[in-house]
PDB file of C-alpha atoms and ligand atoms in Angstrom:
ATOM      1  CA  UNK A  13     -42.816 -34.314  -6.229  1.00 54.00           C
ATOM      2  CA  UNK A  14     -40.201 -31.538  -6.183  1.00 56.00           C
ATOM      3  CA  UNK A  15     -39.776 -29.580  -2.918  1.00 60.00           C
ATOM      4  CA  UNK A  16     -39.836 -25.872  -3.432  1.00 65.00           C
ATOM      5  CA  UNK A  17     -38.565 -23.239  -0.943  1.00 65.00           C
ATOM      6  CA  UNK A  18     -41.053 -20.508  -0.212  1.00 72.00           C
ATOM      7  CA  UNK A  19     -40.864 -17.578  -2.478  1.00 80.00           C
ATOM      8  CA  UNK A  20     -40.134 -14.207  -0.984  1.00 82.00           C
ATOM      9  CA  UNK A  21     -42.023 -11.052  -2.195  1.00 83.00           C
ATOM     10  CA  UNK A  22     -40.335  -8.212  -0.389  1.00 84.00           C
ATOM     11  CA  UNK A  23     -41.943  -4.796  -0.701  1.00 89.00           C
ATOM     12  CA  UNK A  24     -38.563  -3.114  -1.040  1.00 91.00           C
ATOM     13  CA  UNK A  25     -35.410  -4.750  -2.745  1.00 94.00           C
ATOM     14  CA  UNK A  26     -33.039  -6.051  -0.123  1.00 96.00           C
ATOM     15  CA  UNK A  27     -29.658  -4.390   0.846  1.00 97.00           C
ATOM     16  CA  UNK A  28     -26.434  -6.049   0.926  1.00 98.00           C
ATOM     17  CA  UNK A  29     -22.696  -5.463   1.323  1.00 98.00           C
ATOM     18  CA  UNK A  30     -19.593  -6.696  -0.521  1.00 97.00           C
ATOM     19  CA  UNK A  31     -16.097  -5.680  -1.393  1.00 97.00           C
ATOM     20  CA  UNK A  32     -14.640  -4.943  -4.936  1.00 97.00           C
ATOM     21  CA  UNK A  33     -11.851  -3.253  -6.716  1.00 97.00           C
ATOM     22  CA  UNK A  34     -12.641   0.096  -8.449  1.00 98.00           C
ATOM     23  CA  UNK A  35     -11.982   0.025 -12.259  1.00 98.00           C
ATOM     24  CA  UNK A  36     -11.633   2.696 -14.833  1.00 98.00           C
ATOM     25  CA  UNK A  37     -12.126   2.036 -18.557  1.00 98.00           C
ATOM     26  CA  UNK A  38      -8.969   2.400 -20.748  1.00 96.00           C
ATOM     27  CA  UNK A  39     -10.398   5.422 -22.312  1.00 97.00           C
ATOM     28  CA  UNK A  40     -11.255   7.084 -18.984  1.00 96.00           C
ATOM     29  CA  UNK A  41     -14.985   7.432 -19.702  1.00 97.00           C
ATOM     30  CA  UNK A  42     -16.536   4.607 -17.621  1.00 97.00           C
ATOM     31  CA  UNK A  43     -16.055   3.573 -14.064  1.00 98.00           C
ATOM     32  CA  UNK A  44     -16.982   0.146 -12.644  1.00 97.00           C
ATOM     33  CA  UNK A  45     -15.889  -2.605 -10.219  1.00 97.00           C
ATOM     34  CA  UNK A  46     -14.623  -6.015 -10.368  1.00 96.00           C
ATOM     35  CA  UNK A  47     -15.045  -8.708  -7.684  1.00 92.00           C
ATOM     36  CA  UNK A  48     -12.308 -10.110  -5.467  1.00 91.00           C
ATOM     37  CA  UNK A  49     -13.162 -13.769  -5.789  1.00 81.00           C
ATOM     38  CA  UNK A  50     -12.364 -16.117  -8.577  1.00 57.00           C
ATOM     39  CA  UNK A  51     -15.475 -15.349 -10.547  1.00 57.00           C
ATOM     40  CA  UNK A  52     -14.470 -11.653 -10.490  1.00 66.00           C
ATOM     41  CA  UNK A  53     -12.841 -11.595 -14.022  1.00 73.00           C
ATOM     42  CA  UNK A  54     -15.405  -9.313 -15.705  1.00 85.00           C
ATOM     43  CA  UNK A  55     -15.770  -5.636 -14.469  1.00 93.00           C
ATOM     44  CA  UNK A  56     -19.379  -4.572 -13.939  1.00 95.00           C
ATOM     45  CA  UNK A  57     -21.171  -1.267 -13.890  1.00 97.00           C
ATOM     46  CA  UNK A  58     -23.109   0.487 -11.224  1.00 98.00           C
ATOM     47  CA  UNK A  59     -26.319  -1.033 -12.485  1.00 98.00           C
ATOM     48  CA  UNK A  60     -25.625  -4.505 -14.053  1.00 97.00           C
ATOM     49  CA  UNK A  61     -27.048  -7.901 -14.894  1.00 95.00           C
ATOM     50  CA  UNK A  62     -25.279 -11.108 -13.746  1.00 93.00           C
ATOM     51  CA  UNK A  63     -24.429 -13.757 -16.424  1.00 89.00           C
ATOM     52  CA  UNK A  64     -23.076 -17.198 -15.862  1.00 89.00           C
ATOM     53  CA  UNK A  65     -19.315 -16.953 -15.295  1.00 85.00           C
ATOM     54  CA  UNK A  66     -18.874 -20.450 -16.734  1.00 87.00           C
ATOM     55  CA  UNK A  67     -20.575 -19.367 -19.994  1.00 86.00           C
ATOM     56  CA  UNK A  68     -23.573 -21.759 -19.353  1.00 89.00           C
ATOM     57  CA  UNK A  69     -26.784 -20.995 -20.961  1.00 90.00           C
ATOM     58  CA  UNK A  70     -28.917 -20.430 -18.027  1.00 93.00           C
ATOM     59  CA  UNK A  71     -30.184 -17.367 -16.085  1.00 93.00           C
ATOM     60  CA  UNK A  72     -28.051 -16.281 -13.229  1.00 92.00           C
ATOM     61  CA  UNK A  73     -28.386 -17.253 -10.400  1.00 94.00           C
ATOM     62  CA  UNK A  74     -29.134 -20.908 -11.086  1.00 91.00           C
ATOM     63  CA  UNK A  75     -29.570 -23.351  -8.230  1.00 90.00           C
ATOM     64  CA  UNK A  76     -27.261 -25.872 -10.087  1.00 91.00           C
ATOM     65  CA  UNK A  77     -24.444 -23.307 -10.469  1.00 91.00           C
ATOM     66  CA  UNK A  78     -22.665 -20.858  -8.069  1.00 88.00           C
ATOM     67  CA  UNK A  79     -22.937 -17.913 -10.672  1.00 89.00           C
ATOM     68  CA  UNK A  80     -24.666 -14.535 -10.060  1.00 92.00           C
ATOM     69  CA  UNK A  81     -23.712 -11.611  -8.011  1.00 94.00           C
ATOM     70  CA  UNK A  82     -22.874 -12.299  -4.302  1.00 94.00           C
ATOM     71  CA  UNK A  83     -23.358 -10.207  -1.231  1.00 96.00           C
ATOM     72  CA  UNK A  84     -23.521 -10.574   2.568  1.00 97.00           C
ATOM     73  CA  UNK A  85     -26.351  -9.207   4.692  1.00 97.00           C
ATOM     74  CA  UNK A  86     -24.116  -7.662   7.415  1.00 97.00           C
ATOM     75  CA  UNK A  87     -21.754  -4.711   6.725  1.00 97.00           C
ATOM     76  CA  UNK A  88     -19.140  -5.831   9.226  1.00 96.00           C
ATOM     77  CA  UNK A  89     -18.883  -9.213   7.612  1.00 96.00           C
ATOM     78  CA  UNK A  90     -17.950  -7.443   4.359  1.00 96.00           C
ATOM     79  CA  UNK A  91     -15.623  -5.013   6.196  1.00 95.00           C
ATOM     80  CA  UNK A  92     -13.836  -7.853   7.717  1.00 95.00           C
ATOM     81  CA  UNK A  93     -12.695  -8.918   4.296  1.00 94.00           C
ATOM     82  CA  UNK A  94     -10.739  -5.725   3.706  1.00 95.00           C
ATOM     83  CA  UNK A  95      -8.250  -6.653   6.398  1.00 93.00           C
ATOM     84  CA  UNK A  96      -6.489  -9.237   4.387  1.00 93.00           C
ATOM     85  CA  UNK A  97      -3.414  -8.140   2.635  1.00 92.00           C
ATOM     86  CA  UNK A  98      -4.789  -8.710  -0.895  1.00 91.00           C
ATOM     87  CA  UNK A  99      -7.999  -6.840  -0.271  1.00 94.00           C
ATOM     88  CA  UNK A 100      -6.443  -3.736   1.483  1.00 94.00           C
ATOM     89  CA  UNK A 101      -6.989  -1.629  -1.711  1.00 96.00           C
ATOM     90  CA  UNK A 102     -10.707  -2.772  -2.397  1.00 97.00           C
ATOM     91  CA  UNK A 103     -13.678  -0.763  -1.517  1.00 97.00           C
ATOM     92  CA  UNK A 104     -16.817  -1.511   0.452  1.00 97.00           C
ATOM     93  CA  UNK A 105     -19.912  -1.593  -1.559  1.00 98.00           C
ATOM     94  CA  UNK A 106     -23.588  -1.146  -0.426  1.00 98.00           C
ATOM     95  CA  UNK A 107     -25.792  -2.717  -3.057  1.00 98.00           C
ATOM     96  CA  UNK A 108     -29.509  -3.020  -3.897  1.00 98.00           C
ATOM     97  CA  UNK A 109     -30.385  -6.699  -4.690  1.00 97.00           C
ATOM     98  CA  UNK A 110     -32.669  -6.640  -7.705  1.00 96.00           C
ATOM     99  CA  UNK A 111     -34.279  -9.423  -9.713  1.00 94.00           C
ATOM    100  CA  UNK A 112     -34.320 -13.070  -8.627  1.00 94.00           C
ATOM    101  CA  UNK A 113     -32.349 -14.013  -5.692  1.00 95.00           C
ATOM    102  CA  UNK A 114     -31.338 -17.029  -3.550  1.00 95.00           C
ATOM    103  CA  UNK A 115     -31.083 -16.288   0.131  1.00 94.00           C
ATOM    104  CA  UNK A 116     -28.427 -17.904   2.129  1.00 93.00           C
ATOM    105  CA  UNK A 117     -27.678 -17.738   5.944  1.00 94.00           C
ATOM    106  CA  UNK A 118     -25.038 -15.108   5.283  1.00 94.00           C
ATOM    107  CA  UNK A 119     -26.113 -13.340   2.182  1.00 96.00           C
ATOM    108  CA  UNK A 120     -27.671 -13.454  -1.202  1.00 96.00           C
ATOM    109  CA  UNK A 121     -26.860 -14.765  -4.770  1.00 95.00           C
ATOM    110  CA  UNK A 122     -28.813 -12.727  -7.337  1.00 95.00           C
ATOM    111  CA  UNK A 123     -29.643 -11.571 -10.851  1.00 96.00           C
ATOM    112  CA  UNK A 124     -29.285  -7.785 -10.948  1.00 97.00           C
ATOM    113  CA  UNK A 125     -27.461  -5.295  -8.787  1.00 97.00           C
ATOM    114  CA  UNK A 126     -27.305  -1.502  -8.239  1.00 98.00           C
ATOM    115  CA  UNK A 127     -24.219  -0.285  -6.384  1.00 98.00           C
ATOM    116  CA  UNK A 128     -25.530   2.650  -4.198  1.00 98.00           C
ATOM    117  CA  UNK A 129     -22.428   3.595  -2.151  1.00 98.00           C
ATOM    118  CA  UNK A 130     -18.771   2.832  -2.407  1.00 98.00           C
ATOM    119  CA  UNK A 131     -16.733   3.403   0.626  1.00 97.00           C
ATOM    120  CA  UNK A 132     -13.050   4.121  -0.105  1.00 97.00           C
ATOM    121  CA  UNK A 133     -10.449   3.226   2.484  1.00 95.00           C
ATOM    122  CA  UNK A 134      -7.356   5.366   3.339  1.00 94.00           C
ATOM    123  CA  UNK A 135      -4.299   5.667   1.101  1.00 95.00           C
ATOM    124  CA  UNK A 136      -1.419   3.104   1.739  1.00 93.00           C
ATOM    125  CA  UNK A 137       0.346   5.975   3.690  1.00 93.00           C
ATOM    126  CA  UNK A 138      -2.694   6.076   6.050  1.00 90.00           C
ATOM    127  CA  UNK A 139      -3.971   9.523   4.929  1.00 91.00           C
ATOM    128  CA  UNK A 140      -7.767   9.845   4.009  1.00 92.00           C
ATOM    129  CA  UNK A 141      -8.098   9.174   0.208  1.00 94.00           C
ATOM    130  CA  UNK A 142      -8.782  12.013  -2.053  1.00 93.00           C
ATOM    131  CA  UNK A 143      -8.635   9.996  -5.259  1.00 96.00           C
ATOM    132  CA  UNK A 144      -8.563   6.708  -6.844  1.00 98.00           C
ATOM    133  CA  UNK A 145      -5.319   5.999  -8.650  1.00 98.00           C
ATOM    134  CA  UNK A 146      -3.755   3.438 -10.942  1.00 98.00           C
ATOM    135  CA  UNK A 147      -3.128   0.283  -8.785  1.00 97.00           C
ATOM    136  CA  UNK A 148      -0.648  -1.209 -11.244  1.00 96.00           C
ATOM    137  CA  UNK A 149      -2.829  -4.064 -12.545  1.00 95.00           C
ATOM    138  CA  UNK A 150      -6.132  -4.521 -14.455  1.00 95.00           C
ATOM    139  CA  UNK A 151      -8.215  -6.464 -16.776  1.00 94.00           C
ATOM    140  CA  UNK A 152      -8.321  -6.241 -20.684  1.00 94.00           C
ATOM    141  CA  UNK A 153      -9.634  -2.660 -21.304  1.00 96.00           C
ATOM    142  CA  UNK A 154      -9.753  -1.862 -17.679  1.00 96.00           C
ATOM    143  CA  UNK A 155      -7.257  -0.249 -15.131  1.00 97.00           C
ATOM    144  CA  UNK A 156      -7.682  -1.178 -11.532  1.00 97.00           C
ATOM    145  CA  UNK A 157      -7.798   1.742  -9.095  1.00 98.00           C
ATOM    146  CA  UNK A 158      -6.673   2.048  -5.412  1.00 98.00           C
ATOM    147  CA  UNK A 159      -7.250   4.664  -2.789  1.00 97.00           C
ATOM    148  CA  UNK A 160      -4.679   7.586  -2.773  1.00 96.00           C
ATOM    149  CA  UNK A 161      -4.297  10.823  -1.000  1.00 93.00           C
ATOM    150  CA  UNK A 162      -3.303  13.809  -2.941  1.00 92.00           C
ATOM    151  CA  UNK A 163       0.431  13.645  -1.839  1.00 92.00           C
ATOM    152  CA  UNK A 164       1.045  10.122  -3.053  1.00 95.00           C
ATOM    153  CA  UNK A 165      -0.572  10.432  -6.657  1.00 94.00           C
ATOM    154  CA  UNK A 166       2.851  11.337  -8.172  1.00 91.00           C
ATOM    155  CA  UNK A 167       1.450  11.658 -11.671  1.00 91.00           C
ATOM    156  CA  UNK A 168      -0.269   8.293 -11.807  1.00 95.00           C
ATOM    157  CA  UNK A 169      -3.604   8.011 -13.728  1.00 95.00           C
ATOM    158  CA  UNK A 170      -6.193   8.865 -11.280  1.00 96.00           C
ATOM    159  CA  UNK A 171      -9.705  10.175 -10.902  1.00 97.00           C
ATOM    160  CA  UNK A 172     -11.109  12.134  -7.837  1.00 96.00           C
ATOM    161  CA  UNK A 173     -13.773  10.482  -5.788  1.00 96.00           C
ATOM    162  CA  UNK A 174     -16.408  12.874  -7.133  1.00 95.00           C
ATOM    163  CA  UNK A 175     -15.108  12.176 -10.764  1.00 96.00           C
ATOM    164  CA  UNK A 176     -15.416   8.425 -10.120  1.00 97.00           C
ATOM    165  CA  UNK A 177     -19.006   8.848  -9.000  1.00 97.00           C
ATOM    166  CA  UNK A 178     -19.760  10.896 -12.019  1.00 96.00           C
ATOM    167  CA  UNK A 179     -18.315   8.260 -14.426  1.00 97.00           C
ATOM    168  CA  UNK A 180     -20.157   5.440 -12.639  1.00 97.00           C
ATOM    169  CA  UNK A 181     -23.511   7.286 -12.974  1.00 97.00           C
ATOM    170  CA  UNK A 182     -26.902   5.794 -11.788  1.00 96.00           C
ATOM    171  CA  UNK A 183     -26.696   8.118  -8.613  1.00 96.00           C
ATOM    172  CA  UNK A 184     -23.504   6.273  -7.330  1.00 97.00           C
ATOM    173  CA  UNK A 185     -22.142   7.787  -4.098  1.00 96.00           C
ATOM    174  CA  UNK A 186     -18.348   7.628  -3.318  1.00 97.00           C
ATOM    175  CA  UNK A 187     -17.370   8.116   0.272  1.00 95.00           C
ATOM    176  CA  UNK A 188     -13.909   8.473   1.833  1.00 94.00           C
ATOM    177  CA  UNK A 189     -14.112   6.264   4.899  1.00 87.00           C
ATOM    178  CA  UNK A 190     -11.819   6.009   7.986  1.00 69.00           C
ATOM    179  CA  UNK A 191     -13.691   4.039  10.447  1.00 44.00           C
ATOM    180  CA  UNK A 192     -16.841   5.657  11.837  1.00 38.00           C
ATOM    181  CA  UNK A 193     -15.751   9.152  10.770  1.00 40.00           C
ATOM    182  CA  UNK A 194     -16.589   8.783   7.040  1.00 47.00           C
ATOM    183  CA  UNK A 195     -16.656  12.005   5.055  1.00 49.00           C
ATOM    184  CA  UNK A 196     -19.082  12.130   1.982  1.00 48.00           C
ATOM    185  CA  UNK A 197     -17.007  13.371  -0.698  1.00 49.00           C
ATOM    186  CA  UNK A 198     -19.005  12.565  -3.874  1.00 46.00           C
ATOM    187  CA  UNK A 199     -22.843  12.534  -4.495  1.00 43.00           C
ATOM    188  CA  UNK A 200     -24.425  13.447  -7.741  1.00 40.00           C
ATOM    189  CA  UNK A 201     -21.173  14.624  -9.277  1.00 46.00           C
ATOM    190  CA  UNK A 202     -22.617  17.968 -10.348  1.00 52.00           C
ATOM    191  CA  UNK A 203     -20.506  20.979  -9.237  1.00 58.00           C
ATOM    192  CA  UNK A 204     -23.721  22.984  -8.022  1.00 62.00           C
ATOM    193  CA  UNK A 205     -24.379  20.004  -5.557  1.00 64.00           C
ATOM    194  CA  UNK A 206     -20.862  19.913  -4.016  1.00 70.00           C
ATOM    195  CA  UNK A 207     -20.446  21.331  -0.559  1.00 75.00           C
ATOM    196  CA  UNK A 208     -17.438  22.488   1.338  1.00 77.00           C
ATOM    197  CA  UNK A 209     -15.905  19.129   2.197  1.00 74.00           C
ATOM    198  CA  UNK A 210     -16.316  17.997  -1.470  1.00 74.00           C
ATOM    199  CA  UNK A 211     -14.740  21.208  -2.896  1.00 77.00           C
ATOM    200  CA  UNK A 212     -11.920  21.088  -0.260  1.00 79.00           C
ATOM    201  CA  UNK A 213     -11.059  17.509  -1.381  1.00 78.00           C
ATOM    202  CA  UNK A 214     -11.099  18.679  -5.032  1.00 77.00           C
ATOM    203  CA  UNK A 215      -8.853  21.584  -4.147  1.00 81.00           C
ATOM    204  CA  UNK A 216      -6.417  19.449  -2.276  1.00 80.00           C
ATOM    205  CA  UNK A 217      -6.216  17.087  -5.276  1.00 80.00           C
ATOM    206  CA  UNK A 218      -5.483  20.001  -7.741  1.00 82.00           C
ATOM    207  CA  UNK A 219      -2.900  21.504  -5.452  1.00 82.00           C
ATOM    208  CA  UNK A 220      -1.114  18.060  -5.264  1.00 82.00           C
ATOM    209  CA  UNK A 221      -1.228  17.859  -9.130  1.00 79.00           C
ATOM    210  CA  UNK A 222       0.066  21.386  -9.361  1.00 82.00           C
ATOM    211  CA  UNK A 223       2.912  20.584  -6.872  1.00 83.00           C
ATOM    212  CA  UNK A 224       3.823  17.610  -8.912  1.00 82.00           C
ATOM    213  CA  UNK A 225       3.685  19.455 -12.115  1.00 80.00           C
ATOM    214  CA  UNK A 226       5.954  22.283 -10.815  1.00 83.00           C
ATOM    215  CA  UNK A 227       8.389  19.648  -9.489  1.00 85.00           C
ATOM    216  CA  UNK A 228       8.653  18.213 -12.935  1.00 82.00           C
ATOM    217  CA  UNK A 229       9.058  21.620 -14.459  1.00 83.00           C
ATOM    218  CA  UNK A 230      11.830  22.454 -11.927  1.00 85.00           C
ATOM    219  CA  UNK A 231      13.562  19.280 -12.740  1.00 83.00           C
ATOM    220  CA  UNK A 232      13.534  20.051 -16.455  1.00 84.00           C
ATOM    221  CA  UNK A 233      14.666  23.660 -15.747  1.00 82.00           C
ATOM    222  CA  UNK A 234      17.676  22.291 -13.837  1.00 79.00           C
ATOM    223  CA  UNK A 235      18.658  20.187 -16.976  1.00 73.00           C
ATOM    224  CA  UNK A 236      18.059  23.093 -19.281  1.00 65.00           C
ATOM    225  CA  UNK A 237      16.158  23.005 -22.581  1.00 58.00           C
ATOM    226  CA  UNK A 238      16.629  19.851 -24.583  1.00 55.00           C
ATOM    227  CA  UNK A 239      17.959  18.071 -21.613  1.00 49.00           C
ATOM    228  CA  UNK A 240      21.590  18.855 -22.558  1.00 48.00           C
ATOM    229  CA  UNK A 241      24.261  19.964 -19.955  1.00 49.00           C
ATOM    230  CA  UNK A 242      25.330  23.360 -19.822  1.00 47.00           C
ATOM    231  CA  UNK A 243      28.907  24.344 -19.311  1.00 49.00           C
TER     232      UNK A 243
HETATM  233 ZN1   ZN B 317     -23.925 -20.567 -13.972  1.00 67.29          ZN
HETATM  234 ZN1   ZN B 318      -0.851   8.855   0.653  1.00 67.29          ZN
END
């Protein structure tokens, strides 16, 4: 006789927490995430189904394999992972666990996932992030992004937090976090739904872009047209 664990039938899908790197598709039309662990090679969308990372033909999660999405029950457990040097630029995700799941002491392994909220940490300079900018690495067809303030963008490929939420779709919220004083920056991604903090963040971003643009123009102006020196 085979022993079976009791099956859970929750009335509402469980909530979990994890960390991931925000990703932008090469053509700039899609936003997603990629995991920080060894199984995190393939970027996933806001609403996604797990498949076996080893290419085995079984449904994920399988009891005999460690594939499937992973998350922990406790927000602080996930936040603690952000302290390590290699995870500093990752974001905290609040997810809804959908489909079949296997419950562990600290979290779930499961079949289907909806990312509800992404909390973006500060820019490397310590300022609250206004955008997600090219982090200097990626996966085939995807650029990894890291939190950036308006002043540190310096012409890198970037997307505002509201823009990332809009590209992610499925009601994704993107929040600029700084400890307990998180500021909601992006919600539905429609301009008519944006409030003062969201518009102020967008304005700061545009101003920084404009400053950078004018600095480049000034630099070219010094050199003169065609870049040649003038006697
Ligand atoms: Zn598997
Ligand atoms: Zn900065």
